[in-house]
Amino acid sequence: MNKKTIMIATGNANKVKEFKEMLEGRGYEVLSLKDLDESIEIVEDGDTFASNAIKKAQSVVDALGIMAIADDSGLEIDAWDKKPGVQSARFLGHDTPYSYKNQVILERMQNEENRTCRYVCAIAICDVNQEPIVFEDCVEGSIVKEIRGENGFGYDPIFYYEPFGKTMAEMSKEEKHSISHRGKAVKKLEAYLEDKKM
């Protein structure tokens, strides 16, 4: 099978790893911003996951003149009016370790009865002279009372998925990809690419 190249507009190594795990077995070569010789400035100031995903992908299209895919994702906590939401990566500061972010969330949620939450992912495809296309999906869960698991990244150690009886960080990568917000959005992306023979 000939490899088809997909440029993912992210420098996030964890996201790149997940995209590679989901797409490379299907014959795609996944490249990211870290594979480029030049840096591309991306300003994520949208108020929705979809608008941020489009901004990221379109920045690559504008700079390089090639098709690009980007995702924007985050955690919505219902008791916090769906925050941190689009600010998930920047919650408590962009460079703040997630181990600290997760601990802060658990402390602030200590006496909260409503612990429902969801992960949301929007994946945008942008190309030269084309309207952006967005695929969005989510996975429902709840915030646990203590950090659990060593796998995954981000908020995975505090995100509990009841059907599996595990946090995202306790799942194997196969389990996570089968139900995660990004995994489900990628399936929609794959169906689109297959339909377009891309």
Short mmCIF file of C-alpha atoms in Angstrom, two decimals:
data_model
loop_
_atom_site.label_atom_id
_atom_site.label_comp_id
_atom_site.label_asym_id
_atom_site.label_seq_id
_atom_site.Cartn_x
_atom_site.Cartn_y
_atom_site.Cartn_z
CA MET A 1 0.00 0.00 0.00
CA ASN A 2 1.35 3.43 -0.92
CA LYS A 3 1.68 5.71 2.04
CA LYS A 4 -0.36 8.90 1.91
CA THR A 5 1.03 11.85 3.83
CA ILE A 6 -1.08 13.72 6.36
CA MET A 7 0.25 16.94 7.87
CA ILE A 8 -1.08 17.41 11.41
CA ALA A 9 -0.91 21.05 12.46
CA THR A 10 0.38 20.47 15.98
CA GLY A 11 3.65 20.36 17.84
CA ASN A 12 2.10 18.38 20.71
CA ALA A 13 4.07 15.13 20.81
CA ASN A 14 1.29 13.26 22.62
CA LYS A 15 -1.30 14.20 20.01
CA VAL A 16 1.07 13.26 17.19
CA LYS A 17 1.65 9.87 18.86
CA GLU A 18 -2.09 9.21 19.03
CA PHE A 19 -2.65 10.23 15.40
CA LYS A 20 0.23 7.98 14.33
CA GLU A 21 -1.22 5.06 16.30
CA MET A 22 -4.63 5.53 14.69
CA LEU A 23 -3.62 6.40 11.10
CA GLU A 24 -0.27 4.84 10.25
CA GLY A 25 -1.66 1.30 10.38
CA ARG A 26 -4.09 2.39 7.67
CA GLY A 27 -1.31 3.41 5.29
CA TYR A 28 -0.89 7.09 6.18
CA GLU A 29 2.40 8.80 6.98
CA VAL A 30 1.73 11.32 9.73
CA LEU A 31 3.89 14.46 9.81
CA SER A 32 3.66 17.32 12.30
CA LEU A 33 4.94 20.86 12.75
CA LYS A 34 8.05 19.39 14.38
CA ASP A 35 8.97 17.84 11.01
CA LEU A 36 9.17 21.25 9.32
CA ASP A 37 12.31 23.34 8.91
CA GLU A 38 10.37 26.52 9.56
CA SER A 39 8.13 27.51 12.44
CA ILE A 40 4.53 28.49 11.77
CA GLU A 41 2.85 30.86 14.19
CA ILE A 42 -0.61 29.69 15.23
CA VAL A 43 -2.86 31.86 17.36
CA GLU A 44 -5.57 29.86 19.14
CA ASP A 45 -8.05 32.55 20.10
CA GLY A 46 -11.28 30.95 18.88
CA ASP A 47 -14.20 30.47 21.24
CA THR A 48 -15.04 26.96 20.02
CA PHE A 49 -13.03 23.78 19.47
CA ALA A 50 -14.00 23.86 15.78
CA SER A 51 -12.81 27.45 15.21
CA ASN A 52 -9.46 26.74 16.88
CA ALA A 53 -8.97 23.56 14.83
CA ILE A 54 -9.66 25.52 11.64
CA LYS A 55 -7.22 28.28 12.66
CA LYS A 56 -4.42 25.75 13.22
CA ALA A 57 -4.95 23.87 9.94
CA GLN A 58 -5.47 27.04 7.88
CA SER A 59 -2.23 28.52 9.25
CA VAL A 60 -0.31 25.60 7.72
CA VAL A 61 -2.22 25.86 4.42
CA ASP A 62 -1.48 29.59 4.21
CA ALA A 63 2.22 29.10 5.01
CA LEU A 64 2.98 25.99 2.96
CA GLY A 65 0.21 25.68 0.37
CA ILE A 66 -0.54 22.06 1.33
CA MET A 67 -3.52 20.29 2.87
CA ALA A 68 -3.41 20.18 6.66
CA ILE A 69 -5.39 18.61 9.46
CA ALA A 70 -5.64 19.95 13.00
CA ASP A 71 -7.51 19.06 16.11
CA ASP A 72 -8.59 21.09 19.08
CA SER A 73 -9.79 19.26 22.12
CA GLY A 74 -10.43 19.73 25.77
CA LEU A 75 -12.26 18.89 28.95
CA GLU A 76 -15.69 20.29 29.82
CA ILE A 77 -16.68 20.01 33.50
CA ASP A 78 -20.42 20.52 33.93
CA ALA A 79 -20.16 21.91 37.49
CA TRP A 80 -17.81 24.58 36.12
CA ASP A 81 -20.14 25.69 33.31
CA LYS A 82 -18.20 23.47 30.84
CA LYS A 83 -14.83 24.99 31.72
CA PRO A 84 -11.90 24.71 31.14
CA GLY A 85 -13.25 23.90 27.64
CA VAL A 86 -11.28 25.56 24.86
CA GLN A 87 -8.86 26.83 27.51
CA SER A 88 -7.98 23.26 28.60
CA ALA A 89 -4.36 23.42 27.38
CA ARG A 90 -3.92 26.91 28.84
CA PHE A 91 -5.73 26.24 32.16
CA LEU A 92 -3.39 27.44 34.96
CA GLY A 93 -0.81 28.30 32.29
CA HIS A 94 0.23 26.56 29.06
CA ASP A 95 3.50 25.23 30.50
CA THR A 96 2.03 24.07 33.82
CA PRO A 97 2.40 20.28 34.22
CA TYR A 98 -0.83 18.30 33.94
CA SER A 99 0.05 16.52 37.18
CA TYR A 100 -0.45 19.89 38.91
CA LYS A 101 -3.53 20.84 36.84
CA ASN A 102 -5.18 17.52 37.68
CA GLN A 103 -4.41 17.95 41.39
CA VAL A 104 -5.94 21.45 41.38
CA ILE A 105 -9.11 20.17 39.69
CA LEU A 106 -9.47 17.37 42.25
CA GLU A 107 -9.02 19.84 45.12
CA ARG A 108 -11.56 22.29 43.70
CA MET A 109 -14.00 19.45 43.01
CA GLN A 110 -13.54 17.91 46.45
CA ASN A 111 -17.05 18.72 47.73
CA GLU A 112 -18.79 18.82 44.34
CA GLU A 113 -21.59 16.28 43.88
CA ASN A 114 -22.01 16.86 40.13
CA ARG A 115 -18.85 15.31 38.69
CA THR A 116 -20.03 14.75 35.10
CA CYS A 117 -17.72 15.90 32.33
CA ARG A 118 -16.78 15.17 28.76
CA TYR A 119 -13.82 15.27 26.44
CA VAL A 120 -14.57 17.08 23.16
CA CYS A 121 -12.52 16.90 19.97
CA ALA A 122 -12.91 18.83 16.72
CA ILE A 123 -10.75 17.85 13.72
CA ALA A 124 -10.54 20.28 10.79
CA ILE A 125 -9.27 19.64 7.27
CA CYS A 126 -8.16 22.70 5.34
CA ASP A 127 -6.76 22.89 1.82
CA VAL A 128 -5.89 25.53 -0.74
CA ASN A 129 -9.02 27.27 -2.08
CA GLN A 130 -11.31 24.93 -0.13
CA GLU A 131 -13.85 25.53 2.61
CA PRO A 132 -12.75 23.93 5.92
CA ILE A 133 -14.43 20.67 6.91
CA VAL A 134 -14.81 19.81 10.60
CA PHE A 135 -15.50 16.49 12.32
CA GLU A 136 -16.49 16.68 15.98
CA ASP A 137 -17.19 14.09 18.65
CA CYS A 138 -17.07 13.61 22.40
CA VAL A 139 -16.94 11.03 25.16
CA GLU A 140 -18.92 11.38 28.39
CA GLY A 141 -17.32 10.67 31.75
CA SER A 142 -16.90 11.91 35.29
CA ILE A 143 -14.14 13.35 37.47
CA VAL A 144 -12.70 10.78 39.89
CA LYS A 145 -11.71 11.59 43.48
CA GLU A 146 -8.05 10.65 43.06
CA ILE A 147 -5.52 10.36 40.25
CA ARG A 148 -5.57 6.90 38.67
CA GLY A 149 -3.44 5.35 35.93
CA GLU A 150 -0.13 5.92 34.16
CA ASN A 151 -1.15 5.85 30.49
CA GLY A 152 -2.45 8.59 28.22
CA PHE A 153 -1.78 12.28 28.86
CA GLY A 154 -3.45 15.51 29.87
CA TYR A 155 -6.52 15.02 32.03
CA ASP A 156 -6.70 11.25 31.39
CA PRO A 157 -5.80 10.27 35.02
CA ILE A 158 -8.90 12.04 36.38
CA PHE A 159 -11.35 11.23 33.53
CA TYR A 160 -13.43 8.16 34.45
CA TYR A 161 -15.26 6.19 31.73
CA GLU A 162 -17.99 4.15 33.40
CA PRO A 163 -18.57 1.44 30.72
CA PHE A 164 -14.94 0.30 31.13
CA GLY A 165 -14.77 1.06 34.86
CA LYS A 166 -11.45 2.85 34.26
CA THR A 167 -9.94 6.27 33.89
CA MET A 168 -8.53 7.05 30.45
CA ALA A 169 -5.06 6.68 31.98
CA GLU A 170 -5.85 3.10 33.07
CA MET A 171 -6.84 2.00 29.56
CA SER A 172 -4.68 0.34 26.94
CA LYS A 173 -4.15 2.50 23.85
CA GLU A 174 -6.54 0.21 21.92
CA GLU A 175 -9.26 0.67 24.54
CA LYS A 176 -8.76 4.42 24.61
CA HIS A 177 -8.79 4.87 20.83
CA SER A 178 -11.99 2.81 20.56
CA ILE A 179 -14.04 5.21 22.71
CA SER A 180 -12.11 8.49 23.00
CA HIS A 181 -13.27 11.82 21.65
CA ARG A 182 -10.25 11.92 19.33
CA GLY A 183 -10.64 8.28 18.31
CA LYS A 184 -14.27 8.83 17.29
CA ALA A 185 -13.50 12.06 15.43
CA VAL A 186 -10.61 10.31 13.62
CA LYS A 187 -13.02 7.57 12.46
CA LYS A 188 -15.16 10.30 10.83
CA LEU A 189 -12.00 11.76 9.28
CA GLU A 190 -10.98 8.34 7.94
CA ALA A 191 -14.42 7.80 6.41
CA TYR A 192 -14.14 11.17 4.67
CA LEU A 193 -10.63 10.45 3.35
CA GLU A 194 -11.75 7.03 2.15
CA ASP A 195 -14.79 8.50 0.41
CA LYS A 196 -12.61 11.12 -1.30
CA LYS A 197 -9.95 8.47 -2.10
CA MET A 198 -7.36 10.64 -0.35
#
